[in-house]
Structure formats: C-alpha cells, structure tokens
Amino acid sequence: MRTLEEVQATLQIAKLQDEELQKTIHCLSFGDNVSSADYCLLELDDTLCKLIETGESLVIRGDADEHAVLCTKDRTYDLKIADTSNMLMFVPDCRTPDQLTNSQENSHIVHTQIWGFSNSYWELRKQRPKLKKLKKVLMENPYEGPALGGKEEDTENRYTMEDLLESIQASEEELKTSLEAVHACRIDGYWRMLDFDYEMKLLGHLTQLVDSESWAFNRVPLQTCLEELAPLEPKQMIEHCLNCYGKRYSENDDVLYALDEDRVCRGMALMLLQNAVKFNLREFQEVWQQSVPEGMSTRLDQLKSVALVDRSSRPETINLLRVEDLSEDTLERFNQLFTLREKWTEDDITPYIKDLCGEKQSTGALLTKHARSSMQNGIKVFNSRRPVAT
C-alpha cells in the first residue's frame, strides 16, 4: 500500500499542488479475482431511480429471439449497450468530493478496494410497447361464443394476465390498455379476443334491439338488454359488447349506456369492408349509413387508420387497411405504405404513422426523415426517400 510520502512524490511529478486537492486521498487497488463480467451497469434517470427507491420493480421482458426491453408498471424502455472509452469502476464506500469535509488540517490516505469494473453500460430509452404480438397470440384461439350441442371448447392457447406479461414486451398498464383496445374479454380467468364475426353478431343484436325499442342511443338500459338478449347470447358477452361500444353511467339506481357513435359506426364499417377487396365509395357510404342505428351519422373521418379512400380512381373506392396489421418497425412501415401507394397526402398517411412517433416527436418530423415532399395539382404529397422493396 502506498504511503503519504509516495503519494506526495507522485503529485510533485504531476506538478500538482496540495492546496488544489482534497485532504482525503483515496488509494485504489484491485481486489482478488476481479472481473469485468461480474457486474452490469444500468443508467437510470431520476424517475426510475425513485421507483427503485420506493420498492417498485423493474422487469426485463423478451423471448430469446427478441431484443430485450425493460418495463416499469406503466412504461416500456428499450435496452441498448453503450460503450465508453473510460473504465467504470465499482468502489464501495468511496466518497465523492461533495461528501467530504476538509475539517482535517493535514492530508491523509484512505485505502479503498475496487470490486469490479466495466467498459460499457445499459442505456434506456422510452419506447412504444411492442403489442403486435398480443393480437397474434390471442387470435390463436379466439372466442366464438358458447360451445353448442355438447361440443367441448378448445382449451389450448389460452392466456392469463401472468402468461401475457411473460410473453408480451409491454408494461402491465400498457398491456391492460391494449387488451381494452382490441376488445379482449376475461373469460374463465383467461383473456380472449372475440372472433370478428361473433363480435359483429353481438353488435348486430344490440343495434337491432335499440332500433326495435326506439331507444335514444345514449340511453340504453343494461338490465333490459340482458333480459331481451339472454336467450341469444350469454349475459357476460352482452355486457362486454356494451362496454366496448358505449360508456356506462348510472341514473336513479338504473345502469345505462351511451353508445359511442364513432365506435359503432366504425364497427359496422369494418363488417362491410371485411370481405371486400375494394368497395365503390358512394355505394359503401349508402349501405354503411343504413346499417347503423337511427340517429347516428356515418363519416369517413371515423375510419382513420382502418380504411383507405382512393380519390384518384374512377369511381372512387374504399378498402380495408388497418394500422394494426402493419409493421411496428418504422422503416418497414414506410416501405409497406409506399408499396401500397406511391404518393400520399399528409391527411391520408398521418393515421398510419402517428403511432410510430416517440416522445416529443411529430408526424411531420417522421415524414421529413423518411419521405420526400412535392406538389401535385396544388396539393403537397409525400413519396419514399428510398427505393421501395417489393
């Protein structure tokens, strides 16, 4: 171990003055069997530090073939290794200058042992949760209604919340929000997505009942719905359909639902477009309006991110194009979009790239990076900056 005299001699060689330095001098030495593989460093911001200090957990999620992410209760972070040219050393009980006091008049040595070292650390960046896999997993065994005629229901490929958290790269809160967005339902302890035809069948029963009873679509009584439709479908499914397409409220001890016009109109449009490659726009709009309950108005802006209108064709057409069916990767998403259509207006493309935006990032910034703008008949349009891979 170095003596104070040896340290002072080294300072003279380095042309450093004692008064420029702290009175406490740390002499570092490596412990036995120290290896860079013994520790991993994780860089945390103040928010994540406080979560750990308050006892909350950080969870790393991802299968062997996936890039790992780190999740809090409500956020997802990308994990990337960052290399550094400086050696990062782990020194227990080593105090920084702001923790030291210069109460002692003379310099003194503190011998400190290095426990480990590293030339890299894990860097965290907040990112969108990776939820495309969720729909794929849930569609392995969609719920098609109660089993009929003594037929046993398929019990394979069913997932609890714990199963989904093990498989899906998202925080618990983000996962719950996504389950609600895809109209998943918890049945016998398992989260199930409804088969599309079955969901539309439920919605059809509901809208027909609203019309036949001449109810205002913002005053749909839960109890009457359950009584009237119970011979057709399980009560749990009727209530689930109301939750998917309406908002629950109470009035004089009665539970009522206000059907959401945009959600109902959107659902009926998806049913009409599901099996059509392209639909004459004018004919579609007529049929669509006839399919929704009286008093509701259909509008094309209700179909942003699920259907695409082609104004350049004659006659004008509309076809199904759901953002959830596109890639989660930004480059691949733009490639898919520019393969479908060479030039896009900003209004048309925005619903299909909005979900790609990170924190404090706009769709305009994304377009500037991945597309080239030009004017066509007085309208700004965007085309790909890169050759499109078909």
GROMACS .gro file of C-alpha atoms in nm:
model
  390
    1MET     CA    1   0.000   0.000   0.000
    2ARG     CA    2   0.117   0.349  -0.083
    3THR     CA    3   0.238   0.581   0.190
    4LEU     CA    4   0.154   0.951   0.213
    5GLU     CA    5   0.514   1.035   0.117
    6GLU     CA    6   0.485   0.825  -0.202
    7VAL     CA    7   0.160   0.999  -0.293
    8GLN     CA    8   0.312   1.345  -0.238
    9ALA     CA    9   0.611   1.250  -0.455
   10THR     CA   10   0.376   1.146  -0.734
   11LEU     CA   11   0.191   1.479  -0.703
   12GLN     CA   12   0.518   1.668  -0.742
   13ILE     CA   13   0.600   1.476  -1.059
   14ALA     CA   14   0.250   1.560  -1.191
   15LYS     CA   15   0.311   1.926  -1.089
   16LEU     CA   16   0.000   1.936  -0.868
   17GLN     CA   17  -0.015   2.145  -0.552
   18ASP     CA   18  -0.152   2.009  -0.224
   19GLU     CA   19  -0.382   2.309  -0.178
   20GLU     CA   20  -0.557   2.231  -0.508
   21LEU     CA   21  -0.666   1.889  -0.379
   22GLN     CA   22  -0.894   1.743  -0.114
   23LYS     CA   23  -0.733   1.649   0.217
   24THR     CA   24  -0.871   1.296   0.185
   25ILE     CA   25  -0.670   1.090  -0.068
   26HIS     CA   26  -0.818   0.764  -0.200
   27CYS     CA   27  -0.567   0.497  -0.294
   28LEU     CA   28  -0.739   0.237  -0.511
   29SER     CA   29  -0.636  -0.126  -0.553
   30PHE     CA   30  -0.797  -0.423  -0.726
   31GLY     CA   31  -0.940  -0.697  -0.513
   32ASP     CA   32  -0.873  -1.066  -0.574
   33ASN     CA   33  -1.047  -1.229  -0.876
   34VAL     CA   34  -1.197  -0.903  -1.004
   35SER     CA   35  -1.361  -0.944  -1.346
   36SER     CA   36  -1.550  -0.710  -1.581
   37ALA     CA   37  -1.813  -0.984  -1.620
   38ASP     CA   38  -1.911  -0.971  -1.253
   39TYR     CA   39  -2.141  -0.667  -1.285
   40CYS     CA   40  -2.371  -0.493  -1.533
   41LEU     CA   41  -2.435  -0.120  -1.511
   42LEU     CA   42  -2.774   0.030  -1.584
   43GLU     CA   43  -2.814   0.404  -1.640
   44LEU     CA   44  -3.133   0.534  -1.474
   45ASP     CA   45  -3.299   0.874  -1.484
   46ASP     CA   46  -3.444   1.038  -1.173
   47THR     CA   47  -3.789   0.885  -1.233
   48LEU     CA   48  -3.658   0.528  -1.248
   49CYS     CA   49  -3.428   0.583  -0.952
   50LYS     CA   50  -3.721   0.697  -0.739
   51LEU     CA   51  -3.922   0.390  -0.845
   52ILE     CA   52  -3.646   0.160  -0.720
   53GLU     CA   53  -3.600   0.362  -0.401
   54THR     CA   54  -3.972   0.328  -0.323
   55GLY     CA   55  -3.956  -0.051  -0.370
   56GLU     CA   56  -4.113  -0.085  -0.716
   57SER     CA   57  -3.981  -0.346  -0.957
   58LEU     CA   58  -3.820  -0.310  -1.299
   59VAL     CA   59  -3.877  -0.614  -1.521
   60ILE     CA   60  -3.678  -0.718  -1.829
   61ARG     CA   61  -3.902  -0.883  -2.088
   62GLY     CA   62  -3.838  -1.060  -2.416
   63ASP     CA   63  -3.808  -1.408  -2.566
   64ALA     CA   64  -3.473  -1.544  -2.684
   65ASP     CA   65  -3.532  -1.417  -3.039
   66GLU     CA   66  -3.642  -1.066  -2.928
   67HIS     CA   67  -3.449  -0.755  -2.834
   68ALA     CA   68  -3.491  -0.713  -2.458
   69VAL     CA   69  -3.694  -0.428  -2.310
   70LEU     CA   70  -3.723  -0.304  -1.953
   71CYS     CA   71  -4.068  -0.233  -1.810
   72THR     CA   72  -4.196  -0.038  -1.511
   73LYS     CA   73  -4.558  -0.068  -1.405
   74ASP     CA   74  -4.669   0.172  -1.679
   75ARG     CA   75  -4.379   0.230  -1.921
   76THR     CA   76  -4.154   0.039  -2.159
   77TYR     CA   77  -3.786   0.117  -2.228
   78ASP     CA   78  -3.552  -0.010  -2.498
   79LEU     CA   79  -3.229  -0.163  -2.363
   80LYS     CA   80  -2.909  -0.087  -2.555
   81ILE     CA   81  -2.543  -0.137  -2.463
   82ALA     CA   82  -2.340   0.185  -2.469
   83ASP     CA   83  -1.960   0.153  -2.476
   84THR     CA   84  -1.735   0.405  -2.303
   85SER     CA   85  -1.364   0.478  -2.351
   86ASN     CA   86  -1.330   0.535  -1.976
   87MET     CA   87  -1.312   0.246  -1.734
   88LEU     CA   88  -1.608   0.250  -1.493
   89MET     CA   89  -1.504   0.114  -1.153
   90PHE     CA   90  -1.722  -0.010  -0.867
   91VAL     CA   91  -1.576   0.122  -0.543
   92PRO     CA   92  -1.783   0.061  -0.227
   93ASP     CA   93  -1.768   0.334   0.039
   94CYS     CA   94  -1.576   0.568  -0.191
   95ARG     CA   95  -1.696   0.920  -0.119
   96THR     CA   96  -1.724   1.195  -0.379
   97PRO     CA   97  -1.582   1.546  -0.318
   98ASP     CA   98  -1.922   1.687  -0.220
   99GLN     CA   99  -1.947   1.419   0.051
  100LEU     CA  100  -1.609   1.504   0.202
  101THR     CA  101  -1.529   1.770   0.461
  102ASN     CA  102  -1.194   1.943   0.487
  103SER     CA  103  -1.209   1.960   0.865
  104GLN     CA  104  -0.870   1.791   0.890
  105GLU     CA  105  -0.569   2.017   0.851
  106ASN     CA  106  -0.332   1.754   0.710
  107SER     CA  107  -0.374   1.522   0.413
  108HIS     CA  108  -0.450   1.160   0.492
  109ILE     CA  109  -0.488   0.839   0.290
  110VAL     CA  110  -0.793   0.613   0.264
  111HIS     CA  111  -0.717   0.274   0.111
  112THR     CA  112  -1.013   0.155  -0.099
  113GLN     CA  113  -1.057  -0.170  -0.288
  114ILE     CA  114  -1.212  -0.194  -0.638
  115TRP     CA  115  -1.478  -0.463  -0.653
  116GLY     CA  116  -1.535  -0.464  -1.027
  117PHE     CA  117  -1.508  -0.265  -1.349
  118SER     CA  118  -1.675  -0.225  -1.685
  119ASN     CA  119  -1.625  -0.053  -2.021
  120SER     CA  120  -1.996  -0.045  -2.107
  121TYR     CA  121  -2.338   0.012  -1.953
  122TRP     CA  122  -2.704  -0.043  -2.040
  123GLU     CA  123  -2.873   0.269  -2.175
  124LEU     CA  124  -3.252   0.311  -2.151
  125ARG     CA  125  -3.475   0.490  -2.399
  126LYS     CA  126  -3.851   0.514  -2.361
  127GLN     CA  127  -4.024   0.343  -2.649
  128ARG     CA  128  -4.364   0.228  -2.767
  129PRO     CA  129  -4.471  -0.106  -2.619
  130LYS     CA  130  -4.442  -0.396  -2.863
  131LEU     CA  131  -4.803  -0.507  -2.880
  132LYS     CA  132  -4.841  -0.656  -3.228
  133LYS     CA  133  -4.760  -0.996  -3.081
  134LEU     CA  134  -5.056  -0.961  -2.840
  135LYS     CA  135  -5.319  -0.984  -3.112
  136LYS     CA  136  -5.132  -1.271  -3.279
  137VAL     CA  137  -5.122  -1.465  -2.953
  138LEU     CA  138  -5.488  -1.401  -2.866
  139MET     CA  139  -5.603  -1.495  -3.218
  140GLU     CA  140  -5.458  -1.844  -3.176
  141ASN     CA  141  -5.785  -1.934  -3.004
  142PRO     CA  142  -6.047  -1.659  -3.048
  143TYR     CA  143  -6.373  -1.685  -2.858
  144GLU     CA  144  -6.659  -1.776  -3.093
  145GLY     CA  145  -6.936  -1.793  -2.836
  146PRO     CA  146  -7.055  -2.071  -2.606
  147ALA     CA  147  -6.999  -2.425  -2.727
  148LEU     CA  148  -7.313  -2.574  -2.881
  149GLY     CA  149  -7.456  -2.926  -2.892
  150GLY     CA  150  -7.232  -3.073  -2.624
  151LYS     CA  151  -6.923  -2.977  -2.821
  152GLU     CA  152  -6.624  -2.919  -2.595
  153GLU     CA  153  -6.447  -2.586  -2.617
  154ASP     CA  154  -6.081  -2.578  -2.721
  155THR     CA  155  -5.881  -2.520  -2.401
  156GLU     CA  156  -5.540  -2.482  -2.569
  157ASN     CA  157  -5.367  -2.149  -2.635
  158ARG     CA  158  -5.546  -1.960  -2.360
  159TYR     CA  159  -5.363  -1.696  -2.158
  160THR     CA  160  -5.394  -1.543  -1.814
  161MET     CA  161  -5.262  -1.192  -1.743
  162GLU     CA  162  -4.948  -1.351  -1.595
  163ASP     CA  163  -4.897  -1.555  -1.915
  164LEU     CA  164  -4.931  -1.242  -2.129
  165LEU     CA  165  -4.687  -1.045  -1.914
  166GLU     CA  166  -4.435  -1.325  -1.964
  167SER     CA  167  -4.479  -1.312  -2.342
  168ILE     CA  168  -4.560  -0.953  -2.442
  169GLN     CA  169  -4.300  -0.674  -2.429
  170ALA     CA  170  -4.508  -0.412  -2.253
  171SER     CA  171  -4.574  -0.283  -1.903
  172GLU     CA  172  -4.879  -0.409  -1.717
  173GLU     CA  173  -5.070  -0.082  -1.762
  174GLU     CA  174  -4.987  -0.065  -2.133
  175LEU     CA  175  -5.096  -0.427  -2.172
  176LYS     CA  176  -5.429  -0.363  -1.999
  177THR     CA  177  -5.491  -0.060  -2.222
  178SER     CA  178  -5.418  -0.267  -2.532
  179LEU     CA  179  -5.644  -0.552  -2.420
  180GLU     CA  180  -5.924  -0.299  -2.389
  181ALA     CA  181  -5.840  -0.152  -2.732
  182VAL     CA  182  -5.869  -0.492  -2.907
  183HIS     CA  183  -6.194  -0.568  -2.719
  184ALA     CA  184  -6.044  -0.866  -2.534
  185CYS     CA  185  -6.258  -1.020  -2.261
  186ARG     CA  186  -6.164  -1.217  -1.949
  187ILE     CA  187  -6.349  -1.547  -1.969
  188ASP     CA  188  -6.299  -1.815  -1.701
  189GLY     CA  189  -5.978  -1.642  -1.592
  190TYR     CA  190  -5.830  -1.627  -1.944
  191TRP     CA  191  -5.802  -1.325  -2.174
  192ARG     CA  192  -5.973  -1.397  -2.506
  193MET     CA  193  -6.022  -1.194  -2.820
  194LEU     CA  194  -6.364  -1.230  -2.974
  195ASP     CA  195  -6.384  -1.379  -3.321
  196PHE     CA  196  -6.466  -1.086  -3.552
  197ASP     CA  197  -6.786  -1.242  -3.687
  198TYR     CA  198  -6.903  -1.321  -3.333
  199GLU     CA  199  -6.831  -0.966  -3.215
  200MET     CA  200  -7.027  -0.825  -3.509
  201LYS     CA  201  -7.311  -1.066  -3.430
  202LEU     CA  202  -7.326  -0.925  -3.075
  203LEU     CA  203  -7.317  -0.568  -3.204
  204GLY     CA  204  -7.591  -0.652  -3.454
  205HIS     CA  205  -7.817  -0.789  -3.179
  206LEU     CA  206  -7.756  -0.475  -2.977
  207THR     CA  207  -7.824  -0.221  -3.254
  208GLN     CA  208  -8.135  -0.409  -3.368
  209LEU     CA  209  -8.270  -0.402  -3.013
  210VAL     CA  210  -8.203  -0.029  -2.987
  211ASP     CA  211  -8.394   0.029  -3.312
  212SER     CA  212  -8.683  -0.203  -3.226
  213GLU     CA  213  -8.730  -0.042  -2.882
  214SER     CA  214  -8.688   0.310  -3.028
  215TRP     CA  215  -8.434   0.393  -2.758
  216ALA     CA  216  -8.214   0.700  -2.783
  217PHE     CA  217  -7.868   0.554  -2.843
  218ASN     CA  218  -7.733   0.747  -2.542
  219ARG     CA  219  -7.990   0.590  -2.306
  220VAL     CA  220  -7.961   0.213  -2.346
  221PRO     CA  221  -8.071   0.027  -2.027
  222LEU     CA  222  -7.839  -0.256  -1.925
  223GLN     CA  223  -8.096  -0.470  -1.745
  224THR     CA  224  -8.345  -0.467  -2.035
  225CYS     CA  225  -8.066  -0.559  -2.279
  226LEU     CA  226  -7.965  -0.854  -2.063
  227GLU     CA  227  -8.325  -0.976  -2.032
  228GLU     CA  228  -8.410  -0.937  -2.400
  229LEU     CA  229  -8.089  -1.081  -2.543
  230ALA     CA  230  -8.020  -1.351  -2.281
  231PRO     CA  231  -8.194  -1.622  -2.492
  232LEU     CA  232  -7.950  -1.542  -2.775
  233GLU     CA  233  -7.616  -1.478  -2.605
  234PRO     CA  234  -7.451  -1.507  -2.260
  235LYS     CA  235  -7.516  -1.205  -2.039
  236GLN     CA  236  -7.141  -1.155  -1.990
  237MET     CA  237  -7.095  -1.113  -2.365
  238ILE     CA  238  -7.386  -0.868  -2.397
  239GLU     CA  239  -7.242  -0.651  -2.120
  240HIS     CA  240  -6.894  -0.680  -2.271
  241CYS     CA  241  -7.028  -0.559  -2.607
  242LEU     CA  242  -7.190  -0.261  -2.435
  243ASN     CA  243  -6.859  -0.179  -2.264
  244CYS     CA  244  -6.675  -0.199  -2.599
  245TYR     CA  245  -6.916   0.026  -2.789
  246GLY     CA  246  -7.056   0.250  -2.516
  247LYS     CA  247  -6.996   0.434  -2.192
  248ARG     CA  248  -7.157   0.316  -1.870
  249TYR     CA  249  -7.335   0.554  -1.630
  250SER     CA  250  -7.600   0.543  -1.356
  251GLU     CA  251  -7.925   0.729  -1.321
  252ASN     CA  252  -8.177   0.677  -1.036
  253ASP     CA  253  -8.019   0.340  -0.948
  254ASP     CA  254  -8.051   0.224  -1.312
  255VAL     CA  255  -7.742   0.134  -1.515
  256LEU     CA  256  -7.747   0.289  -1.863
  257TYR     CA  257  -7.509   0.301  -2.157
  258ALA     CA  258  -7.446   0.582  -2.402
  259LEU     CA  259  -7.345   0.411  -2.725
  260ASP     CA  260  -7.044   0.579  -2.882
  261GLU     CA  261  -7.143   0.690  -3.231
  262ASP     CA  262  -6.788   0.673  -3.371
  263ARG     CA  263  -6.719   0.324  -3.230
  264VAL     CA  264  -7.049   0.178  -3.353
  265CYS     CA  265  -7.013   0.334  -3.699
  266ARG     CA  266  -6.654   0.215  -3.718
  267GLY     CA  267  -6.753  -0.140  -3.621
  268MET     CA  268  -7.029  -0.158  -3.882
  269ALA     CA  269  -6.788  -0.025  -4.148
  270LEU     CA  270  -6.532  -0.293  -4.063
  271MET     CA  271  -6.800  -0.558  -4.103
  272LEU     CA  272  -6.891  -0.425  -4.451
  273LEU     CA  273  -6.527  -0.394  -4.564
  274GLN     CA  274  -6.404  -0.719  -4.414
  275ASN     CA  275  -6.459  -0.938  -4.719
  276ALA     CA  276  -6.436  -0.676  -4.996
  277VAL     CA  277  -6.107  -0.610  -5.179
  278LYS     CA  278  -6.234  -0.265  -5.283
  279PHE     CA  279  -6.575  -0.107  -5.240
  280ASN     CA  280  -6.733   0.162  -5.456
  281LEU     CA  281  -6.715   0.460  -5.219
  282ARG     CA  282  -7.058   0.605  -5.295
  283GLU     CA  283  -7.231   0.268  -5.263
  284PHE     CA  284  -7.039   0.190  -4.945
  285GLN     CA  285  -7.146   0.516  -4.781
  286GLU     CA  286  -7.512   0.445  -4.861
  287VAL     CA  287  -7.503   0.089  -4.722
  288TRP     CA  288  -7.297   0.199  -4.422
  289GLN     CA  289  -7.545   0.469  -4.318
  290GLN     CA  290  -7.833   0.220  -4.345
  291SER     CA  291  -7.650  -0.029  -4.119
  292VAL     CA  292  -7.622   0.195  -3.810
  293PRO     CA  293  -7.898   0.275  -3.555
  294GLU     CA  294  -8.136   0.557  -3.633
  295GLY     CA  295  -7.998   0.891  -3.522
  296MET     CA  296  -7.633   0.801  -3.582
  297SER     CA  297  -7.439   0.965  -3.863
  298THR     CA  298  -7.155   0.795  -4.051
  299ARG     CA  299  -6.849   0.999  -4.153
  300LEU     CA  300  -6.531   0.897  -4.332
  301ASP     CA  301  -6.316   1.053  -4.059
  302GLN     CA  302  -6.446   0.777  -3.829
  303LEU     CA  303  -6.242   0.532  -4.036
  304LYS     CA  304  -5.897   0.688  -3.993
  305SER     CA  305  -5.631   0.417  -3.950
  306VAL     CA  306  -5.870   0.134  -4.053
  307ALA     CA  307  -5.978   0.217  -4.412
  308LEU     CA  308  -5.822   0.398  -4.706
  309VAL     CA  309  -6.011   0.605  -4.963
  310ASP     CA  310  -5.877   0.627  -5.319
  311ARG     CA  311  -5.994   0.957  -5.467
  312SER     CA  312  -5.787   0.911  -5.785
  313SER     CA  313  -5.974   0.603  -5.909
  314ARG     CA  314  -6.296   0.623  -6.110
  315PRO     CA  315  -6.527   0.552  -5.945
  316GLU     CA  316  -6.374   0.645  -5.610
  317THR     CA  317  -6.313   0.341  -5.390
  318ILE     CA  318  -6.251   0.245  -5.028
  319ASN     CA  319  -6.072  -0.059  -4.889
  320LEU     CA  320  -5.976  -0.204  -4.553
  321LEU     CA  321  -5.630  -0.102  -4.427
  322ARG     CA  322  -5.582  -0.131  -4.053
  323VAL     CA  323  -5.276   0.023  -3.892
  324GLU     CA  324  -5.260  -0.273  -3.652
  325ASP     CA  325  -5.187  -0.502  -3.949
  326LEU     CA  326  -4.877  -0.302  -4.046
  327SER     CA  327  -4.523  -0.350  -3.915
  328GLU     CA  328  -4.417  -0.197  -3.583
  329ASP     CA  329  -4.074  -0.120  -3.733
  330THR     CA  330  -4.060   0.236  -3.870
  331LEU     CA  331  -3.859   0.163  -4.187
  332GLU     CA  332  -4.070  -0.141  -4.270
  333ARG     CA  333  -4.391   0.056  -4.205
  334PHE     CA  334  -4.294   0.329  -4.453
  335ASN     CA  335  -4.189   0.065  -4.706
  336GLN     CA  336  -4.529  -0.106  -4.674
  337LEU     CA  337  -4.715   0.224  -4.717
  338PHE     CA  338  -4.516   0.336  -5.022
  339THR     CA  339  -4.560  -0.010  -5.174
  340LEU     CA  340  -4.937   0.026  -5.141
  341ARG     CA  341  -4.938   0.380  -5.278
  342GLU     CA  342  -4.653   0.571  -5.441
  343LYS     CA  343  -4.765   0.917  -5.322
  344TRP     CA  344  -4.960   1.009  -5.012
  345THR     CA  345  -5.119   1.329  -4.890
  346GLU     CA  346  -5.038   1.423  -4.530
  347ASP     CA  347  -5.401   1.371  -4.424
  348ASP     CA  348  -5.402   1.017  -4.568
  349ILE     CA  349  -5.068   0.898  -4.430
  350THR     CA  350  -5.081   1.057  -4.082
  351PRO     CA  351  -5.322   0.800  -3.926
  352TYR     CA  352  -5.084   0.523  -4.041
  353ILE     CA  353  -4.767   0.667  -3.886
  354LYS     CA  354  -4.897   0.852  -3.579
  355ASP     CA  355  -4.837   0.553  -3.352
  356LEU     CA  356  -4.468   0.545  -3.458
  357CYS     CA  357  -4.395   0.883  -3.300
  358GLY     CA  358  -4.177   0.881  -2.992
  359GLU     CA  359  -4.196   1.126  -2.705
  360LYS     CA  360  -4.185   1.486  -2.830
  361GLN     CA  361  -4.178   1.363  -3.193
  362SER     CA  362  -4.431   1.477  -3.452
  363THR     CA  363  -4.557   1.306  -3.766
  364GLY     CA  364  -4.405   1.598  -3.958
  365ALA     CA  365  -4.059   1.507  -3.824
  366LEU     CA  366  -4.112   1.143  -3.923
  367LEU     CA  367  -4.215   1.243  -4.276
  368THR     CA  368  -3.915   1.474  -4.311
  369LYS     CA  369  -3.684   1.184  -4.221
  370HIS     CA  370  -3.845   0.904  -4.422
  371ALA     CA  371  -4.026   1.076  -4.712
  372ARG     CA  372  -3.974   1.342  -4.978
  373SER     CA  373  -4.240   1.606  -5.041
  374SER     CA  374  -4.354   1.758  -5.370
  375MET     CA  375  -4.655   1.945  -5.507
  376GLN     CA  376  -4.913   1.766  -5.722
  377ASN     CA  377  -5.209   1.964  -5.856
  378GLY     CA  378  -5.153   2.222  -5.583
  379ILE     CA  379  -5.152   1.960  -5.304
  380LYS     CA  380  -4.842   1.856  -5.106
  381VAL     CA  381  -4.775   1.484  -5.142
  382PHE     CA  382  -4.507   1.253  -5.000
  383ASN     CA  383  -4.313   0.971  -5.162
  384SER     CA  384  -4.036   0.744  -5.038
  385ARG     CA  385  -3.679   0.868  -4.992
  386ARG     CA  386  -3.551   0.514  -5.053
  387PRO     CA  387  -3.611   0.256  -5.324
  388VAL     CA  388  -3.922   0.063  -5.225
  389ALA     CA  389  -3.863  -0.307  -5.164
  390THR     CA  390  -4.148  -0.511  -5.311
   0.00000   0.00000   0.00000
